[in-house]
mmCIF file of C-alpha atoms in Angstrom:
data_model
loop_
_atom_site.group_PDB
_atom_site.id
_atom_site.type_symbol
_atom_site.label_atom_id
_atom_site.label_comp_id
_atom_site.label_asym_id
_atom_site.label_seq_id
_atom_site.Cartn_x
_atom_site.Cartn_y
_atom_site.Cartn_z
ATOM 1 C CA UNK A 141 59.525 65.182 81.900
ATOM 2 C CA UNK A 142 56.125 63.715 81.481
ATOM 3 C CA UNK A 143 54.217 62.176 84.276
ATOM 4 C CA UNK A 144 51.880 59.343 83.583
ATOM 5 C CA UNK A 145 49.235 58.887 86.100
ATOM 6 C CA UNK A 146 48.283 55.424 86.929
ATOM 7 C CA UNK A 147 44.568 55.210 87.495
ATOM 8 C CA UNK A 148 43.378 51.647 87.625
ATOM 9 C CA UNK A 149 39.765 52.722 87.664
ATOM 10 C CA UNK A 150 40.017 54.643 84.394
ATOM 11 C CA UNK A 151 41.892 51.845 82.772
ATOM 12 C CA UNK A 152 39.337 49.398 83.937
ATOM 13 C CA UNK A 153 36.530 51.578 82.642
ATOM 14 C CA UNK A 154 38.141 51.951 79.217
ATOM 15 C CA UNK A 155 38.833 48.280 79.106
ATOM 16 C CA UNK A 156 35.260 47.570 79.956
ATOM 17 C CA UNK A 157 34.069 49.934 77.178
ATOM 18 C CA UNK A 158 36.207 48.146 74.634
ATOM 19 C CA UNK A 159 35.051 44.782 75.805
ATOM 20 C CA UNK A 160 31.444 45.968 75.785
ATOM 21 C CA UNK A 161 31.861 47.187 72.168
ATOM 22 C CA UNK A 162 33.269 43.808 71.087
ATOM 23 C CA UNK A 163 30.449 41.947 72.811
ATOM 24 C CA UNK A 164 27.824 44.117 71.125
ATOM 25 C CA UNK A 165 29.307 43.657 67.580
ATOM 26 C CA UNK A 166 28.966 39.858 67.551
ATOM 27 C CA UNK A 167 25.125 39.705 67.791
ATOM 28 C CA UNK A 168 24.780 42.251 64.942
ATOM 29 C CA UNK A 169 26.708 40.030 62.474
ATOM 30 C CA UNK A 170 24.795 36.978 63.518
ATOM 31 C CA UNK A 171 21.530 38.786 63.025
ATOM 32 C CA UNK A 172 22.502 39.839 59.505
ATOM 33 C CA UNK A 173 23.392 36.261 58.636
ATOM 34 C CA UNK A 174 20.065 35.088 60.001
ATOM 35 C CA UNK A 175 18.231 37.687 57.923
ATOM 36 C CA UNK A 176 20.020 36.543 54.776
ATOM 37 C CA UNK A 177 19.234 32.910 55.546
ATOM 38 C CA UNK A 178 15.562 33.679 56.086
ATOM 39 C CA UNK A 179 15.335 35.621 52.831
ATOM 40 C CA UNK A 180 16.955 32.725 50.916
ATOM 41 C CA UNK A 181 14.549 30.240 52.468
ATOM 42 C CA UNK A 182 11.556 32.415 51.580
ATOM 43 C CA UNK A 183 12.788 32.744 47.998
ATOM 44 C CA UNK A 184 13.358 28.967 47.723
ATOM 45 C CA UNK A 185 9.878 28.301 49.068
ATOM 46 C CA UNK A 186 8.340 30.674 46.515
ATOM 47 C CA UNK A 187 10.208 28.912 43.699
ATOM 48 C CA UNK A 188 9.039 25.541 44.992
ATOM 49 C CA UNK A 189 5.439 26.733 45.089
ATOM 50 C CA UNK A 190 5.734 28.144 41.547
ATOM 51 C CA UNK A 191 7.175 24.973 40.012
ATOM 52 C CA UNK A 192 4.785 22.765 41.909
ATOM 53 C CA UNK A 193 1.863 24.849 40.596
ATOM 54 C CA UNK A 194 3.144 24.536 37.026
ATOM 55 C CA UNK A 195 3.490 20.780 37.412
ATOM 56 C CA UNK A 196 -0.014 20.404 38.832
ATOM 57 C CA UNK A 197 -1.408 22.576 36.045
ATOM 58 C CA UNK A 198 0.305 20.420 33.418
ATOM 59 C CA UNK A 199 -1.055 17.234 34.999
ATOM 60 C CA UNK A 200 -4.505 18.763 35.059
ATOM 61 C CA UNK A 201 -4.324 19.756 31.393
ATOM 62 C CA UNK A 202 -3.167 16.268 30.439
ATOM 63 C CA UNK A 203 -6.027 14.731 32.361
ATOM 64 C CA UNK A 204 -8.480 17.109 30.735
ATOM 65 C CA UNK A 205 -7.056 16.323 27.304
ATOM 66 C CA UNK A 206 -7.328 12.601 27.916
ATOM 67 C CA UNK A 207 -10.924 13.055 29.019
ATOM 68 C CA UNK A 208 -11.804 14.874 25.799
ATOM 69 C CA UNK A 209 -9.854 12.338 23.768
ATOM 70 C CA UNK A 210 -11.917 9.519 25.211
ATOM 71 C CA UNK A 211 -15.253 11.291 25.010
ATOM 72 C CA UNK A 212 -16.702 14.146 23.012
ATOM 73 C CA UNK A 213 -13.623 15.079 21.000
ATOM 74 C CA UNK A 214 -13.093 11.534 19.761
ATOM 75 C CA UNK A 215 -16.748 11.217 18.900
ATOM 76 C CA UNK A 216 -16.581 14.363 16.802
ATOM 77 C CA UNK A 217 -13.509 13.121 14.861
ATOM 78 C CA UNK A 218 -14.823 9.611 14.244
ATOM 79 C CA UNK A 219 -14.845 8.538 10.577
ATOM 80 C CA UNK A 220 -18.325 9.206 9.230
ATOM 81 C CA UNK A 221 -17.815 9.630 5.464
ATOM 82 C CA UNK A 222 -16.181 6.775 3.495
ATOM 83 C CA UNK A 223 -15.813 6.974 -0.285
ATOM 84 C CA UNK A 224 -14.702 3.926 -2.337
ATOM 85 C CA UNK A 225 -13.346 4.748 -5.800
ATOM 86 C CA UNK A 226 -12.491 2.388 -8.643
ATOM 87 C CA UNK A 227 -14.080 0.513 -11.514
ATOM 88 C CA UNK A 228 -14.663 -2.832 -9.832
ATOM 89 C CA UNK A 229 -16.294 -5.607 -11.832
ATOM 90 C CA UNK A 230 -14.774 -8.757 -10.319
ATOM 91 C CA UNK A 231 -13.606 -7.798 -6.830
ATOM 92 C CA UNK A 232 -16.024 -8.999 -4.095
ATOM 93 C CA UNK A 233 -17.850 -5.850 -2.970
ATOM 94 C CA UNK A 234 -19.458 -7.510 0.065
ATOM 95 C CA UNK A 235 -16.066 -8.538 1.419
ATOM 96 C CA UNK A 236 -14.658 -5.085 0.686
ATOM 97 C CA UNK A 237 -17.517 -3.404 2.557
ATOM 98 C CA UNK A 238 -17.105 -5.835 5.456
ATOM 99 C CA UNK A 239 -13.399 -5.061 5.807
ATOM 100 C CA UNK A 240 -14.050 -1.334 5.543
ATOM 101 C CA UNK A 241 -16.641 -1.522 8.330
ATOM 102 C CA UNK A 242 -14.508 -3.661 10.642
ATOM 103 C CA UNK A 243 -11.422 -1.458 10.209
ATOM 104 C CA UNK A 244 -13.124 1.938 10.504
ATOM 105 C CA UNK A 245 -15.892 1.398 13.050
ATOM 106 C CA UNK A 246 -15.453 3.785 16.036
ATOM 107 C CA UNK A 247 -12.080 4.870 14.619
ATOM 108 C CA UNK A 248 -10.675 8.309 13.902
ATOM 109 C CA UNK A 249 -8.366 9.302 11.066
ATOM 110 C CA UNK A 250 -5.363 9.171 13.405
ATOM 111 C CA UNK A 251 -6.252 5.949 15.207
ATOM 112 C CA UNK A 252 -6.948 3.715 12.196
ATOM 113 C CA UNK A 253 -4.120 1.362 11.204
ATOM 114 C CA UNK A 254 -3.764 2.373 7.557
ATOM 115 C CA UNK A 255 -1.000 -0.099 6.739
ATOM 116 C CA UNK A 256 -2.955 -3.099 8.028
ATOM 117 C CA UNK A 257 -6.174 -1.799 6.465
ATOM 118 C CA UNK A 258 -4.604 -1.567 2.999
ATOM 119 C CA UNK A 259 -2.979 -4.975 3.453
ATOM 120 C CA UNK A 260 -6.322 -6.597 4.323
ATOM 121 C CA UNK A 261 -8.021 -5.098 1.270
ATOM 122 C CA UNK A 262 -5.140 -6.057 -1.043
ATOM 123 C CA UNK A 263 -5.483 -9.701 0.003
ATOM 124 C CA UNK A 264 -8.963 -9.950 -1.533
ATOM 125 C CA UNK A 265 -9.426 -11.666 -4.916
ATOM 126 C CA UNK A 266 -8.879 -9.498 -7.990
ATOM 127 C CA UNK A 267 -7.655 -6.510 -5.931
ATOM 128 C CA UNK A 268 -4.432 -5.178 -7.431
ATOM 129 C CA UNK A 269 -3.678 -2.148 -5.240
ATOM 130 C CA UNK A 270 -5.246 -0.031 -2.492
ATOM 131 C CA UNK A 271 -4.589 3.589 -1.538
ATOM 132 C CA UNK A 272 -6.213 5.484 1.329
ATOM 133 C CA UNK A 273 -6.465 9.259 1.571
ATOM 134 C CA UNK A 274 -7.376 11.234 4.702
ATOM 135 C CA UNK A 275 -9.679 14.209 4.429
ATOM 136 C CA UNK A 276 -10.066 16.053 7.731
ATOM 137 C CA UNK A 277 -11.930 15.946 9.859
ATOM 138 C CA UNK A 278 -13.984 12.780 9.191
ATOM 139 C CA UNK A 279 -13.659 11.615 5.569
ATOM 140 C CA UNK A 280 -11.722 8.601 4.321
ATOM 141 C CA UNK A 281 -11.216 8.060 0.573
ATOM 142 C CA UNK A 282 -10.310 4.539 -0.597
ATOM 143 C CA UNK A 283 -9.017 3.982 -4.151
ATOM 144 C CA UNK A 284 -9.036 0.345 -5.283
ATOM 145 C CA UNK A 285 -7.621 -0.853 -8.597
ATOM 146 C CA UNK A 286 -8.481 -4.255 -10.006
ATOM 147 C CA UNK A 287 -6.500 -6.817 -11.971
ATOM 148 C CA UNK A 288 -7.490 -6.846 -15.633
ATOM 149 C CA UNK A 289 -7.150 -10.429 -16.905
ATOM 150 C CA UNK A 290 -6.050 -10.916 -20.507
ATOM 151 C CA UNK A 291 -5.909 -14.722 -20.628
ATOM 152 C CA UNK A 292 -6.087 -17.907 -18.577
ATOM 153 C CA UNK A 293 -2.940 -19.933 -17.948
ATOM 154 C CA UNK A 294 -2.821 -23.629 -16.996
ATOM 155 C CA UNK A 295 -6.376 -23.648 -15.604
ATOM 156 C CA UNK A 296 -5.363 -22.187 -12.212
ATOM 157 C CA UNK A 297 -3.782 -18.833 -13.104
ATOM 158 C CA UNK A 298 -4.610 -15.801 -15.171
ATOM 159 C CA UNK A 299 -2.371 -13.393 -17.068
ATOM 160 C CA UNK A 300 -3.078 -9.714 -16.461
ATOM 161 C CA UNK A 301 -2.761 -6.989 -19.080
ATOM 162 C CA UNK A 302 0.794 -6.286 -17.895
ATOM 163 C CA UNK A 303 1.772 -9.893 -18.681
ATOM 164 C CA UNK A 304 2.133 -11.232 -15.128
ATOM 165 C CA UNK A 305 0.562 -14.499 -13.911
ATOM 166 C CA UNK A 306 -1.667 -14.501 -10.808
ATOM 167 C CA UNK A 307 -3.520 -17.269 -8.961
ATOM 168 C CA UNK A 308 -7.023 -17.622 -10.339
ATOM 169 C CA UNK A 309 -9.783 -16.889 -7.793
ATOM 170 C CA UNK A 310 -12.918 -18.999 -7.695
ATOM 171 C CA UNK A 311 -14.672 -17.056 -10.396
ATOM 172 C CA UNK A 312 -16.007 -18.398 -13.686
ATOM 173 C CA UNK A 313 -16.626 -15.027 -15.283
ATOM 174 C CA UNK A 314 -13.427 -15.181 -17.373
ATOM 175 C CA UNK A 315 -13.970 -18.528 -19.106
ATOM 176 C CA UNK A 316 -14.343 -16.692 -22.392
ATOM 177 C CA UNK A 317 -10.761 -15.401 -22.275
ATOM 178 C CA UNK A 318 -8.015 -17.050 -24.358
ATOM 179 C CA UNK A 319 -6.343 -20.019 -22.702
ATOM 180 C CA UNK A 320 -2.565 -20.416 -22.582
ATOM 181 C CA UNK A 321 -0.557 -23.567 -21.912
ATOM 182 C CA UNK A 322 3.143 -24.075 -21.403
ATOM 183 C CA UNK A 323 5.674 -25.392 -18.946
ATOM 184 C CA UNK A 324 5.938 -23.166 -15.843
ATOM 185 C CA UNK A 325 9.365 -21.881 -16.880
ATOM 186 C CA UNK A 326 8.052 -20.803 -20.306
ATOM 187 C CA UNK A 327 5.280 -18.487 -19.184
ATOM 188 C CA UNK A 328 7.127 -15.300 -20.191
ATOM 189 C CA UNK A 329 7.743 -16.650 -23.688
ATOM 190 C CA UNK A 330 4.106 -17.658 -24.091
ATOM 191 C CA UNK A 331 2.864 -14.260 -22.937
ATOM 192 C CA UNK A 332 5.087 -12.483 -25.493
ATOM 193 C CA UNK A 333 3.847 -14.743 -28.300
ATOM 194 C CA UNK A 334 0.252 -14.295 -27.139
ATOM 195 C CA UNK A 335 0.491 -10.508 -27.443
ATOM 196 C CA UNK A 336 2.109 -10.741 -30.868
ATOM 197 C CA UNK A 337 -0.518 -13.188 -32.148
ATOM 198 C CA UNK A 338 -3.389 -11.079 -30.887
ATOM 199 C CA UNK A 339 -1.980 -8.065 -32.712
ATOM 200 C CA UNK A 340 -1.622 -9.980 -35.986
ATOM 201 C CA UNK A 341 -5.081 -11.554 -35.832
ATOM 202 C CA UNK A 342 -6.881 -8.341 -34.964
ATOM 203 C CA UNK A 343 -6.758 -6.860 -38.506
ATOM 204 C CA UNK A 344 -8.687 -9.681 -40.287
ATOM 205 C CA UNK A 345 -11.220 -9.843 -37.425
ATOM 206 C CA UNK A 346 -9.940 -13.165 -36.125
ATOM 207 C CA UNK A 347 -9.883 -14.082 -32.464
ATOM 208 C CA UNK A 348 -7.277 -16.139 -30.650
ATOM 209 C CA UNK A 349 -9.051 -18.686 -28.443
ATOM 210 C CA UNK A 350 -6.028 -20.611 -27.152
ATOM 211 C CA UNK A 351 -2.255 -20.805 -27.487
ATOM 212 C CA UNK A 352 -0.114 -23.804 -26.549
ATOM 213 C CA UNK A 353 3.650 -24.205 -26.521
ATOM 214 C CA UNK A 354 4.291 -27.926 -26.908
ATOM 215 C CA UNK A 355 7.156 -29.904 -25.441
ATOM 216 C CA UNK A 356 8.743 -29.842 -28.905
ATOM 217 C CA UNK A 357 8.656 -26.024 -28.938
ATOM 218 C CA UNK A 358 6.043 -25.824 -31.652
ATOM 219 C CA UNK A 359 2.885 -23.740 -31.391
ATOM 220 C CA UNK A 360 -0.767 -24.695 -31.490
ATOM 221 C CA UNK A 361 -3.298 -21.903 -31.931
ATOM 222 C CA UNK A 362 -7.051 -21.891 -31.704
ATOM 223 C CA UNK A 363 -8.476 -19.234 -34.034
ATOM 224 C CA UNK A 364 -12.108 -18.257 -34.561
ATOM 225 C CA UNK A 365 -13.829 -16.138 -37.159
ATOM 226 C CA UNK A 366 -17.473 -15.112 -37.271
ATOM 227 C CA UNK A 367 -18.680 -18.608 -38.250
ATOM 228 C CA UNK A 368 -16.011 -21.157 -37.481
ATOM 229 C CA UNK A 369 -13.151 -22.115 -35.154
ATOM 230 C CA UNK A 370 -10.059 -23.900 -36.398
ATOM 231 C CA UNK A 371 -6.577 -24.950 -35.350
ATOM 232 C CA UNK A 372 -3.306 -23.519 -36.630
ATOM 233 C CA UNK A 373 -0.014 -25.408 -36.256
ATOM 234 C CA UNK A 374 3.308 -23.544 -36.499
ATOM 235 C CA UNK A 375 6.877 -24.543 -35.779
ATOM 236 C CA UNK A 376 9.402 -22.414 -33.924
ATOM 237 C CA UNK A 377 11.206 -21.175 -37.022
ATOM 238 C CA UNK A 378 10.077 -17.875 -38.569
ATOM 239 C CA UNK A 379 6.823 -18.199 -36.654
ATOM 240 C CA UNK A 380 5.503 -14.684 -37.139
ATOM 241 C CA UNK A 381 6.426 -14.569 -40.837
ATOM 242 C CA UNK A 382 4.487 -17.790 -41.428
ATOM 243 C CA UNK A 383 1.463 -16.347 -39.638
ATOM 244 C CA UNK A 384 1.584 -13.241 -41.820
ATOM 245 C CA UNK A 385 1.746 -15.393 -44.948
ATOM 246 C CA UNK A 386 -1.239 -17.413 -43.721
ATOM 247 C CA UNK A 387 -3.257 -14.254 -43.121
ATOM 248 C CA UNK A 388 -2.486 -13.073 -46.669
ATOM 249 C CA UNK A 389 -3.905 -16.336 -48.010
ATOM 250 C CA UNK A 390 -6.795 -16.622 -45.583
ATOM 251 C CA UNK A 391 -9.395 -14.657 -47.666
ATOM 252 C CA UNK A 392 -8.717 -16.900 -50.680
ATOM 253 C CA UNK A 393 -8.939 -20.028 -48.545
ATOM 254 C CA UNK A 394 -12.312 -18.998 -47.143
ATOM 255 C CA UNK A 395 -13.634 -18.490 -50.681
ATOM 256 C CA UNK A 396 -13.119 -22.183 -51.348
ATOM 257 C CA UNK A 397 -16.238 -22.824 -49.283
ATOM 258 C CA UNK A 398 -16.727 -25.299 -46.493
ATOM 259 C CA UNK A 399 -15.014 -24.982 -43.136
ATOM 260 C CA UNK A 400 -11.415 -25.768 -42.297
ATOM 261 C CA UNK A 401 -10.529 -27.787 -39.216
ATOM 262 C CA UNK A 402 -6.787 -27.227 -39.328
ATOM 263 C CA UNK A 403 -4.158 -25.142 -41.047
ATOM 264 C CA UNK A 404 -0.649 -26.537 -40.865
ATOM 265 C CA UNK A 405 2.007 -23.867 -41.409
ATOM 266 C CA UNK A 406 4.994 -26.049 -40.611
ATOM 267 C CA UNK A 407 6.198 -26.010 -44.192
ATOM 268 C CA UNK A 408 8.896 -23.757 -45.615
ATOM 269 C CA UNK A 409 6.775 -22.570 -48.562
ATOM 270 C CA UNK A 410 3.319 -23.989 -48.232
ATOM 271 C CA UNK A 411 0.232 -24.565 -46.118
ATOM 272 C CA UNK A 412 -1.790 -27.720 -45.683
ATOM 273 C CA UNK A 413 -5.496 -27.538 -44.945
ATOM 274 C CA UNK A 414 -7.725 -30.119 -43.307
ATOM 275 C CA UNK A 415 -11.404 -29.537 -44.044
ATOM 276 C CA UNK A 416 -14.400 -30.334 -41.925
ATOM 277 C CA UNK A 417 -15.955 -33.260 -43.801
ATOM 278 C CA UNK A 418 -19.383 -32.578 -42.366
ATOM 279 C CA UNK A 419 -19.598 -29.319 -44.321
ATOM 280 C CA UNK A 420 -19.437 -29.685 -48.129
ATOM 281 C CA UNK A 421 -17.016 -27.561 -50.124
ATOM 282 C CA UNK A 422 -17.900 -25.575 -53.203
ATOM 283 C CA UNK A 423 -16.803 -26.967 -56.537
ATOM 284 C CA UNK A 424 -13.478 -25.551 -57.535
#
């Protein structure tokens, strides 16, 4: 039989030891949590300082770049060498140079408005096309092509070598070109006939001075040789064949002497000639 002694003092002491152990364990856990919290805060602060430093560095670099852009760097990249290429005989060089200066002064190759610059140059008289080429760091090449007029049309337009009509600038340097007349809706037809006539007249050293399509769809030609200018009338039927026949007969007609005012080819199988009465003919 076991005897259990009842000792309140011992029990109280043990109880107190247990209680003391529980009281001491609570501050240790709290302290660990505090340590973890402090470490996290320190790490967050370091990250904040790092990102803030990167941001300030980026702002500083941008400011430094802007400073160089607006000062020495821009000055070094300013356009200093401008080359204009093209065989220009009618385009106004003073106006071209003025536009080049106004569009490139104090500009760099990346700041110049190339589209507007080319548009301004293309609007000048006789300028057909404009191309700009950048050559780093400071060179700008400008290639300008010019309209090549082949004939005048209706006093206020010219026909270029490609056969297109263009408004005629205020320039009298092309008065010697052949003159074409027709209704506005017949310009394409007249241009085709003009090219064909020039080709036919080139072999016998004749020059076409004018070409008119009348309201009755017949043709009037002004033709000149080395000594005389005369008129040729042709209808709209077999026009080119009649011109070829006339050119075959032309050497014989010139041997008759005198000077012809008009050759009428509007006959199926013949030609009528009107002579200049002021110049005597040779005896036949």
